[in-house]
C-alpha cells in the first residue's frame, strides 16, 4: 500500500507500442502523399494512375505487403474489383478504385458488394485516392451495408481526425481487432440503439438525479416514467436534443 501521491515507479497505462508506430507511420505518409495526390487531381488522372498511388498508400501508410497481401486475382473482366487484401491466407477485403477526379457514391458499390458477398468477405473499400470509404456487409444481408470509415486525405485541417479514423484500416489495427471494435461502436450509435440506451433505467435514473441536483429539489424524488415520457415526446420527437 502506498500513501496518496506517492510515486510507485509504475508507468501509466497507455496504448500499445504497435499502435503508436502505426499512427506515426500513417501521419508521416499523409504528409508525403499530399503533393503527388494534388498532382493527380490537378491533371485529372485516370483510374490506372490513381491505382498506382492507392497501391503505394496501402503499402507505405497502411503497411500491407505489395507482394504478399495485395492481390489482383479477384479482378475479372466485367467486374468492379481492383484489389483484394489477403491476411493469414484469408480474403479480408475487396478494394474498388475510381479515378481521383470522380466522386464516390453508392452506385460504385453495387458490383463490388455483390462479389464480396459471393466470396464471403464482409469488408469493402472504395477509394479515388483522395476519399477513402470502408463499408461492412452484414452476414446474410449484403444490401444493408454500413459505412464505417469515411475520410478525405486532402483535409489538412482534419489531419488528426483522418489519422485517428484511418488508423483502424492499418494492417496492425485490423489484426488486433480495432476495425471490428470501430464497427461495433458505429452500430451502437445507430438511432434505434441510442434510443434504447436513452430510455434505459440507468440513464433515466442519472437524469433524475441530475435534475434534482440542478433544481435544488432534493426533497422531491421525481418520477422516472414522467422523465421517460418527456424524453420521448418532447426532447427526442421535437428534435431538441443537442
PDB file of C-alpha atoms in Angstrom:
ATOM      1  CA  UNK A   1       0.000   0.000   0.000  1.00  0.00           C
ATOM      2  CA  UNK A   2       1.256   3.475  -0.813  1.00  0.00           C
ATOM      3  CA  UNK A   3       0.415   6.893   0.577  1.00  0.00           C
ATOM      4  CA  UNK A   4      -1.653   9.283  -1.512  1.00  0.00           C
ATOM      5  CA  UNK A   5       0.521  10.919  -4.151  1.00  0.00           C
ATOM      6  CA  UNK A   6       3.462   8.563  -3.548  1.00  0.00           C
ATOM      7  CA  UNK A   7       5.366   7.553  -6.690  1.00  0.00           C
ATOM      8  CA  UNK A   8       5.173   3.802  -7.242  1.00  0.00           C
ATOM      9  CA  UNK A   9       7.595   3.553 -10.175  1.00  0.00           C
ATOM     10  CA  UNK A  10       4.840   2.202 -12.446  1.00  0.00           C
ATOM     11  CA  UNK A  11       4.304   3.994 -15.741  1.00  0.00           C
ATOM     12  CA  UNK A  12       0.722   4.990 -16.559  1.00  0.00           C
ATOM     13  CA  UNK A  13      -1.017   2.573 -18.861  1.00  0.00           C
ATOM     14  CA  UNK A  14      -1.135   3.785 -22.461  1.00  0.00           C
ATOM     15  CA  UNK A  15      -1.641   2.491 -25.981  1.00  0.00           C
ATOM     16  CA  UNK A  16       0.477  -0.488 -27.054  1.00  0.00           C
ATOM     17  CA  UNK A  17       3.729   0.300 -28.911  1.00  0.00           C
ATOM     18  CA  UNK A  18       2.406  -1.084 -32.198  1.00  0.00           C
ATOM     19  CA  UNK A  19      -0.403   1.478 -32.175  1.00  0.00           C
ATOM     20  CA  UNK A  20       1.955   4.429 -31.759  1.00  0.00           C
ATOM     21  CA  UNK A  21       4.135   3.079 -34.581  1.00  0.00           C
ATOM     22  CA  UNK A  22       1.139   2.641 -36.898  1.00  0.00           C
ATOM     23  CA  UNK A  23      -0.196   6.121 -36.170  1.00  0.00           C
ATOM     24  CA  UNK A  24       3.199   7.767 -36.675  1.00  0.00           C
ATOM     25  CA  UNK A  25       3.697   5.934 -39.951  1.00  0.00           C
ATOM     26  CA  UNK A  26       0.252   6.965 -41.184  1.00  0.00           C
ATOM     27  CA  UNK A  27       0.747  10.581 -40.158  1.00  0.00           C
ATOM     28  CA  UNK A  28       4.065  10.739 -41.999  1.00  0.00           C
ATOM     29  CA  UNK A  29       2.593   9.108 -45.090  1.00  0.00           C
ATOM     30  CA  UNK A  30      -0.233  11.630 -45.232  1.00  0.00           C
ATOM     31  CA  UNK A  31       2.361  14.394 -45.439  1.00  0.00           C
ATOM     32  CA  UNK A  32       4.406  12.602 -48.122  1.00  0.00           C
ATOM     33  CA  UNK A  33       1.409  11.724 -50.287  1.00  0.00           C
ATOM     34  CA  UNK A  34      -0.102  15.231 -50.199  1.00  0.00           C
ATOM     35  CA  UNK A  35       1.923  16.515 -53.169  1.00  0.00           C
ATOM     36  CA  UNK A  36       1.600  13.509 -55.527  1.00  0.00           C
ATOM     37  CA  UNK A  37      -2.101  13.308 -54.725  1.00  0.00           C
ATOM     38  CA  UNK A  38      -2.571  17.002 -55.518  1.00  0.00           C
ATOM     39  CA  UNK A  39      -0.728  16.487 -58.812  1.00  0.00           C
ATOM     40  CA  UNK A  40      -3.006  13.596 -59.773  1.00  0.00           C
ATOM     41  CA  UNK A  41      -6.074  15.694 -59.037  1.00  0.00           C
ATOM     42  CA  UNK A  42      -4.681  18.702 -60.931  1.00  0.00           C
ATOM     43  CA  UNK A  43      -4.238  16.683 -64.130  1.00  0.00           C
ATOM     44  CA  UNK A  44      -7.441  14.680 -63.621  1.00  0.00           C
ATOM     45  CA  UNK A  45      -5.517  11.401 -63.666  1.00  0.00           C
ATOM     46  CA  UNK A  46      -7.197   8.275 -64.953  1.00  0.00           C
ATOM     47  CA  UNK A  47      -8.086   5.196 -62.946  1.00  0.00           C
ATOM     48  CA  UNK A  48      -4.835   3.407 -63.767  1.00  0.00           C
ATOM     49  CA  UNK A  49      -2.656   6.203 -62.407  1.00  0.00           C
ATOM     50  CA  UNK A  50      -4.892   6.565 -59.374  1.00  0.00           C
ATOM     51  CA  UNK A  51      -4.496   2.845 -58.769  1.00  0.00           C
ATOM     52  CA  UNK A  52      -0.708   3.217 -58.623  1.00  0.00           C
ATOM     53  CA  UNK A  53      -0.991   5.793 -55.838  1.00  0.00           C
ATOM     54  CA  UNK A  54      -3.551   3.680 -53.979  1.00  0.00           C
ATOM     55  CA  UNK A  55      -1.185   0.698 -54.102  1.00  0.00           C
ATOM     56  CA  UNK A  56       1.651   2.761 -52.637  1.00  0.00           C
ATOM     57  CA  UNK A  57      -0.599   4.177 -49.927  1.00  0.00           C
ATOM     58  CA  UNK A  58      -1.867   0.743 -48.942  1.00  0.00           C
ATOM     59  CA  UNK A  59       1.744  -0.387 -48.618  1.00  0.00           C
ATOM     60  CA  UNK A  60       3.559   2.669 -47.211  1.00  0.00           C
ATOM     61  CA  UNK A  61       0.818   4.120 -44.990  1.00  0.00           C
ATOM     62  CA  UNK A  62      -1.312   1.127 -44.031  1.00  0.00           C
ATOM     63  CA  UNK A  63       1.512  -1.452 -44.049  1.00  0.00           C
ATOM     64  CA  UNK A  64       0.072  -4.110 -46.361  1.00  0.00           C
ATOM     65  CA  UNK A  65       2.683  -6.055 -48.324  1.00  0.00           C
ATOM     66  CA  UNK A  66       2.504  -5.302 -52.038  1.00  0.00           C
ATOM     67  CA  UNK A  67       3.659  -8.768 -52.910  1.00  0.00           C
ATOM     68  CA  UNK A  68       2.198 -10.880 -50.126  1.00  0.00           C
ATOM     69  CA  UNK A  69      -1.106  -9.321 -49.096  1.00  0.00           C
ATOM     70  CA  UNK A  70      -2.323  -7.190 -52.022  1.00  0.00           C
ATOM     71  CA  UNK A  71      -3.618  -9.203 -54.948  1.00  0.00           C
ATOM     72  CA  UNK A  72      -5.409  -8.599 -58.246  1.00  0.00           C
ATOM     73  CA  UNK A  73      -6.593 -12.214 -58.523  1.00  0.00           C
ATOM     74  CA  UNK A  74     -10.184 -11.132 -57.811  1.00  0.00           C
ATOM     75  CA  UNK A  75     -10.183  -8.620 -60.661  1.00  0.00           C
ATOM     76  CA  UNK A  76     -12.005 -10.237 -63.564  1.00  0.00           C
ATOM     77  CA  UNK A  77     -13.392  -8.863 -66.799  1.00  0.00           C
ATOM     78  CA  UNK A  78     -16.674  -7.056 -66.271  1.00  0.00           C
ATOM     79  CA  UNK A  79     -16.256  -6.902 -62.520  1.00  0.00           C
ATOM     80  CA  UNK A  80     -15.607  -3.827 -60.405  1.00  0.00           C
ATOM     81  CA  UNK A  81     -12.917  -5.154 -58.073  1.00  0.00           C
ATOM     82  CA  UNK A  82      -9.351  -3.845 -58.363  1.00  0.00           C
ATOM     83  CA  UNK A  83      -7.643  -5.483 -55.397  1.00  0.00           C
ATOM     84  CA  UNK A  84      -8.121  -7.963 -52.650  1.00  0.00           C
ATOM     85  CA  UNK A  85      -6.348  -7.829 -49.289  1.00  0.00           C
ATOM     86  CA  UNK A  86      -5.378 -11.258 -48.014  1.00  0.00           C
ATOM     87  CA  UNK A  87      -4.365 -11.717 -44.377  1.00  0.00           C
ATOM     88  CA  UNK A  88      -3.266 -15.069 -42.999  1.00  0.00           C
ATOM     89  CA  UNK A  89      -4.264 -16.720 -46.307  1.00  0.00           C
ATOM     90  CA  UNK A  90      -7.829 -15.438 -45.965  1.00  0.00           C
ATOM     91  CA  UNK A  91      -9.526 -12.718 -48.007  1.00  0.00           C
ATOM     92  CA  UNK A  92     -10.066  -9.767 -45.696  1.00  0.00           C
ATOM     93  CA  UNK A  93     -11.421  -7.080 -48.048  1.00  0.00           C
ATOM     94  CA  UNK A  94     -12.083  -6.138 -51.642  1.00  0.00           C
ATOM     95  CA  UNK A  95     -10.982  -2.754 -52.973  1.00  0.00           C
ATOM     96  CA  UNK A  96     -12.561  -0.736 -55.765  1.00  0.00           C
ATOM     97  CA  UNK A  97     -10.575   2.221 -57.146  1.00  0.00           C
ATOM     98  CA  UNK A  98     -12.131   5.109 -59.064  1.00  0.00           C
ATOM     99  CA  UNK A  99     -10.314   7.966 -60.875  1.00  0.00           C
ATOM    100  CA  UNK A 100      -9.206  10.708 -58.495  1.00  0.00           C
ATOM    101  CA  UNK A 101     -11.489  13.240 -60.168  1.00  0.00           C
ATOM    102  CA  UNK A 102     -14.647  11.189 -59.684  1.00  0.00           C
ATOM    103  CA  UNK A 103     -16.749  11.460 -56.534  1.00  0.00           C
ATOM    104  CA  UNK A 104     -17.665   8.262 -54.722  1.00  0.00           C
ATOM    105  CA  UNK A 105     -21.301   7.263 -54.456  1.00  0.00           C
ATOM    106  CA  UNK A 106     -23.393   4.202 -53.661  1.00  0.00           C
ATOM    107  CA  UNK A 107     -23.543   3.170 -57.328  1.00  0.00           C
ATOM    108  CA  UNK A 108     -19.821   2.393 -57.151  1.00  0.00           C
ATOM    109  CA  UNK A 109     -20.551  -0.243 -54.531  1.00  0.00           C
ATOM    110  CA  UNK A 110     -23.067  -2.439 -56.323  1.00  0.00           C
ATOM    111  CA  UNK A 111     -20.765  -4.800 -58.202  1.00  0.00           C
ATOM    112  CA  UNK A 112     -18.059  -4.972 -55.556  1.00  0.00           C
ATOM    113  CA  UNK A 113     -20.638  -5.676 -52.828  1.00  0.00           C
ATOM    114  CA  UNK A 114     -22.114  -8.493 -54.897  1.00  0.00           C
ATOM    115  CA  UNK A 115     -18.698 -10.036 -55.407  1.00  0.00           C
ATOM    116  CA  UNK A 116     -17.785  -9.590 -51.734  1.00  0.00           C
ATOM    117  CA  UNK A 117     -20.973 -11.405 -50.729  1.00  0.00           C
ATOM    118  CA  UNK A 118     -20.196 -14.205 -53.179  1.00  0.00           C
ATOM    119  CA  UNK A 119     -16.667 -14.582 -51.816  1.00  0.00           C
ATOM    120  CA  UNK A 120     -17.792 -14.371 -48.199  1.00  0.00           C
ATOM    121  CA  UNK A 121     -15.835 -11.287 -47.159  1.00  0.00           C
ATOM    122  CA  UNK A 122     -17.657  -8.616 -45.112  1.00  0.00           C
ATOM    123  CA  UNK A 123     -15.347  -5.688 -45.915  1.00  0.00           C
ATOM    124  CA  UNK A 124     -15.323  -3.438 -48.977  1.00  0.00           C
ATOM    125  CA  UNK A 125     -13.012  -0.456 -49.509  1.00  0.00           C
ATOM    126  CA  UNK A 126     -13.934   2.243 -52.002  1.00  0.00           C
ATOM    127  CA  UNK A 127     -11.457   4.988 -52.891  1.00  0.00           C
ATOM    128  CA  UNK A 128     -10.487   7.536 -55.516  1.00  0.00           C
ATOM    129  CA  UNK A 129      -7.128   8.102 -53.838  1.00  0.00           C
ATOM    130  CA  UNK A 130      -8.438  11.188 -52.040  1.00  0.00           C
ATOM    131  CA  UNK A 131     -11.570   9.869 -50.347  1.00  0.00           C
ATOM    132  CA  UNK A 132     -11.420   6.535 -48.559  1.00  0.00           C
ATOM    133  CA  UNK A 133     -14.554   4.672 -47.530  1.00  0.00           C
ATOM    134  CA  UNK A 134     -14.754   1.358 -45.704  1.00  0.00           C
ATOM    135  CA  UNK A 135     -18.078  -0.490 -45.784  1.00  0.00           C
ATOM    136  CA  UNK A 136     -19.139  -3.502 -43.758  1.00  0.00           C
ATOM    137  CA  UNK A 137     -21.572  -6.058 -45.169  1.00  0.00           C
ATOM    138  CA  UNK A 138     -23.654  -7.857 -42.539  1.00  0.00           C
ATOM    139  CA  UNK A 139     -23.669 -11.602 -42.985  1.00  0.00           C
ATOM    140  CA  UNK A 140     -26.727 -12.754 -44.877  1.00  0.00           C
ATOM    141  CA  UNK A 141     -27.748  -9.233 -45.964  1.00  0.00           C
ATOM    142  CA  UNK A 142     -25.046  -7.563 -48.066  1.00  0.00           C
ATOM    143  CA  UNK A 143     -27.538  -4.955 -49.271  1.00  0.00           C
ATOM    144  CA  UNK A 144     -27.634  -3.497 -45.748  1.00  0.00           C
ATOM    145  CA  UNK A 145     -24.026  -2.347 -45.765  1.00  0.00           C
ATOM    146  CA  UNK A 146     -22.802   0.138 -43.170  1.00  0.00           C
ATOM    147  CA  UNK A 147     -20.294   2.933 -43.750  1.00  0.00           C
ATOM    148  CA  UNK A 148     -17.612   2.523 -41.075  1.00  0.00           C
ATOM    149  CA  UNK A 149     -14.833   4.843 -42.305  1.00  0.00           C
ATOM    150  CA  UNK A 150     -15.188   7.947 -44.484  1.00  0.00           C
ATOM    151  CA  UNK A 151     -12.187  10.304 -44.715  1.00  0.00           C
ATOM    152  CA  UNK A 152     -10.525  12.574 -47.276  1.00  0.00           C
ATOM    153  CA  UNK A 153      -6.729  12.652 -47.317  1.00  0.00           C
ATOM    154  CA  UNK A 154      -6.760  16.252 -48.581  1.00  0.00           C
ATOM    155  CA  UNK A 155      -8.441  17.642 -45.447  1.00  0.00           C
ATOM    156  CA  UNK A 156      -5.337  19.255 -43.916  1.00  0.00           C
ATOM    157  CA  UNK A 157      -7.384  20.908 -41.168  1.00  0.00           C
ATOM    158  CA  UNK A 158      -8.660  17.485 -40.105  1.00  0.00           C
ATOM    159  CA  UNK A 159      -5.345  15.626 -40.146  1.00  0.00           C
ATOM    160  CA  UNK A 160      -5.730  14.333 -36.573  1.00  0.00           C
ATOM    161  CA  UNK A 161      -9.231  13.074 -37.334  1.00  0.00           C
ATOM    162  CA  UNK A 162      -8.001  11.382 -40.513  1.00  0.00           C
ATOM    163  CA  UNK A 163      -5.203   9.609 -38.651  1.00  0.00           C
ATOM    164  CA  UNK A 164      -7.493   8.570 -35.780  1.00  0.00           C
ATOM    165  CA  UNK A 165     -10.079   7.163 -38.181  1.00  0.00           C
ATOM    166  CA  UNK A 166      -7.959   5.657 -40.956  1.00  0.00           C
ATOM    167  CA  UNK A 167      -5.662   4.054 -38.378  1.00  0.00           C
ATOM    168  CA  UNK A 168      -8.346   1.377 -37.941  1.00  0.00           C
ATOM    169  CA  UNK A 169      -7.695   0.216 -41.502  1.00  0.00           C
ATOM    170  CA  UNK A 170      -3.970  -0.293 -40.942  1.00  0.00           C
ATOM    171  CA  UNK A 171      -2.672  -3.845 -41.024  1.00  0.00           C
ATOM    172  CA  UNK A 172      -1.808  -3.768 -37.329  1.00  0.00           C
ATOM    173  CA  UNK A 173      -5.201  -2.428 -36.284  1.00  0.00           C
ATOM    174  CA  UNK A 174      -7.098  -4.965 -38.374  1.00  0.00           C
ATOM    175  CA  UNK A 175      -5.083  -7.858 -36.965  1.00  0.00           C
ATOM    176  CA  UNK A 176      -5.657  -6.603 -33.416  1.00  0.00           C
ATOM    177  CA  UNK A 177      -9.417  -6.301 -33.841  1.00  0.00           C
ATOM    178  CA  UNK A 178      -9.594  -2.499 -33.903  1.00  0.00           C
ATOM    179  CA  UNK A 179     -11.597  -2.301 -37.127  1.00  0.00           C
ATOM    180  CA  UNK A 180     -14.176  -4.666 -35.660  1.00  0.00           C
ATOM    181  CA  UNK A 181     -14.243  -2.525 -32.500  1.00  0.00           C
ATOM    182  CA  UNK A 182     -14.954   0.551 -34.613  1.00  0.00           C
ATOM    183  CA  UNK A 183     -17.704  -1.307 -36.478  1.00  0.00           C
ATOM    184  CA  UNK A 184     -19.331  -2.249 -33.171  1.00  0.00           C
ATOM    185  CA  UNK A 185     -19.115   1.375 -31.990  1.00  0.00           C
ATOM    186  CA  UNK A 186     -20.736   2.650 -35.199  1.00  0.00           C
ATOM    187  CA  UNK A 187     -23.539   0.120 -34.730  1.00  0.00           C
ATOM    188  CA  UNK A 188     -24.034   1.301 -31.157  1.00  0.00           C
ATOM    189  CA  UNK A 189     -24.567   4.845 -32.451  1.00  0.00           C
ATOM    190  CA  UNK A 190     -27.464   3.824 -34.679  1.00  0.00           C
ATOM    191  CA  UNK A 191     -30.642   5.793 -33.809  1.00  0.00           C
ATOM    192  CA  UNK A 192     -32.559   2.734 -32.638  1.00  0.00           C
ATOM    193  CA  UNK A 193     -29.721   1.672 -30.347  1.00  0.00           C
ATOM    194  CA  UNK A 194     -29.254   5.186 -28.967  1.00  0.00           C
ATOM    195  CA  UNK A 195     -32.982   5.438 -28.281  1.00  0.00           C
ATOM    196  CA  UNK A 196     -32.796   2.153 -26.379  1.00  0.00           C
ATOM    197  CA  UNK A 197     -29.886   3.415 -24.266  1.00  0.00           C
ATOM    198  CA  UNK A 198     -31.510   6.790 -23.671  1.00  0.00           C
ATOM    199  CA  UNK A 199     -34.618   5.113 -22.338  1.00  0.00           C
ATOM    200  CA  UNK A 200     -32.770   2.627 -20.124  1.00  0.00           C
ATOM    201  CA  UNK A 201     -33.371   2.607 -16.387  1.00  0.00           C
ATOM    202  CA  UNK A 202     -29.802   3.612 -15.552  1.00  0.00           C
ATOM    203  CA  UNK A 203     -29.838   6.649 -17.878  1.00  0.00           C
ATOM    204  CA  UNK A 204     -33.248   7.809 -16.665  1.00  0.00           C
ATOM    205  CA  UNK A 205     -32.078   7.422 -13.039  1.00  0.00           C
ATOM    206  CA  UNK A 206     -28.985   9.512 -13.801  1.00  0.00           C
ATOM    207  CA  UNK A 207     -31.133  12.203 -15.435  1.00  0.00           C
ATOM    208  CA  UNK A 208     -33.473  12.260 -12.445  1.00  0.00           C
ATOM    209  CA  UNK A 209     -30.557  12.656 -10.044  1.00  0.00           C
ATOM    210  CA  UNK A 210     -29.057  15.481 -12.142  1.00  0.00           C
ATOM    211  CA  UNK A 211     -32.408  17.266 -12.389  1.00  0.00           C
ATOM    212  CA  UNK A 212     -32.860  17.124  -8.614  1.00  0.00           C
ATOM    213  CA  UNK A 213     -29.365  18.483  -8.114  1.00  0.00           C
ATOM    214  CA  UNK A 214     -29.759  21.253 -10.694  1.00  0.00           C
ATOM    215  CA  UNK A 215     -33.133  22.437  -9.406  1.00  0.00           C
ATOM    216  CA  UNK A 216     -32.264  22.113  -5.731  1.00  0.00           C
ATOM    217  CA  UNK A 217     -35.361  19.989  -5.188  1.00  0.00           C
ATOM    218  CA  UNK A 218     -33.634  17.344  -3.133  1.00  0.00           C
ATOM    219  CA  UNK A 219     -36.860  16.643  -1.285  1.00  0.00           C
ATOM    220  CA  UNK A 220     -38.789  15.809  -4.429  1.00  0.00           C
ATOM    221  CA  UNK A 221     -37.862  12.364  -5.709  1.00  0.00           C
ATOM    222  CA  UNK A 222     -39.267  12.854  -9.183  1.00  0.00           C
ATOM    223  CA  UNK A 223     -40.848  10.190 -11.353  1.00  0.00           C
ATOM    224  CA  UNK A 224     -38.857   8.040 -13.771  1.00  0.00           C
ATOM    225  CA  UNK A 225     -41.873   7.383 -16.003  1.00  0.00           C
ATOM    226  CA  UNK A 226     -42.504  11.117 -16.260  1.00  0.00           C
ATOM    227  CA  UNK A 227     -38.899  11.728 -17.333  1.00  0.00           C
ATOM    228  CA  UNK A 228     -39.041   8.905 -19.886  1.00  0.00           C
ATOM    229  CA  UNK A 229     -42.294  10.255 -21.346  1.00  0.00           C
ATOM    230  CA  UNK A 230     -40.792  13.752 -21.600  1.00  0.00           C
ATOM    231  CA  UNK A 231     -37.734  12.380 -23.368  1.00  0.00           C
ATOM    232  CA  UNK A 232     -39.857  10.538 -25.911  1.00  0.00           C
ATOM    233  CA  UNK A 233     -42.498  13.157 -26.618  1.00  0.00           C
ATOM    234  CA  UNK A 234     -40.685  16.448 -26.094  1.00  0.00           C
ATOM    235  CA  UNK A 235     -36.919  16.125 -26.301  1.00  0.00           C
ATOM    236  CA  UNK A 236     -36.333  13.483 -28.990  1.00  0.00           C
ATOM    237  CA  UNK A 237     -39.549  13.799 -31.014  1.00  0.00           C
ATOM    238  CA  UNK A 238     -39.224  17.585 -31.267  1.00  0.00           C
ATOM    239  CA  UNK A 239     -35.529  17.456 -32.094  1.00  0.00           C
ATOM    240  CA  UNK A 240     -34.448  19.377 -29.000  1.00  0.00           C
ATOM    241  CA  UNK A 241     -31.586  17.082 -28.049  1.00  0.00           C
ATOM    242  CA  UNK A 242     -28.278  18.866 -28.577  1.00  0.00           C
TER     243      UNK A 242
END
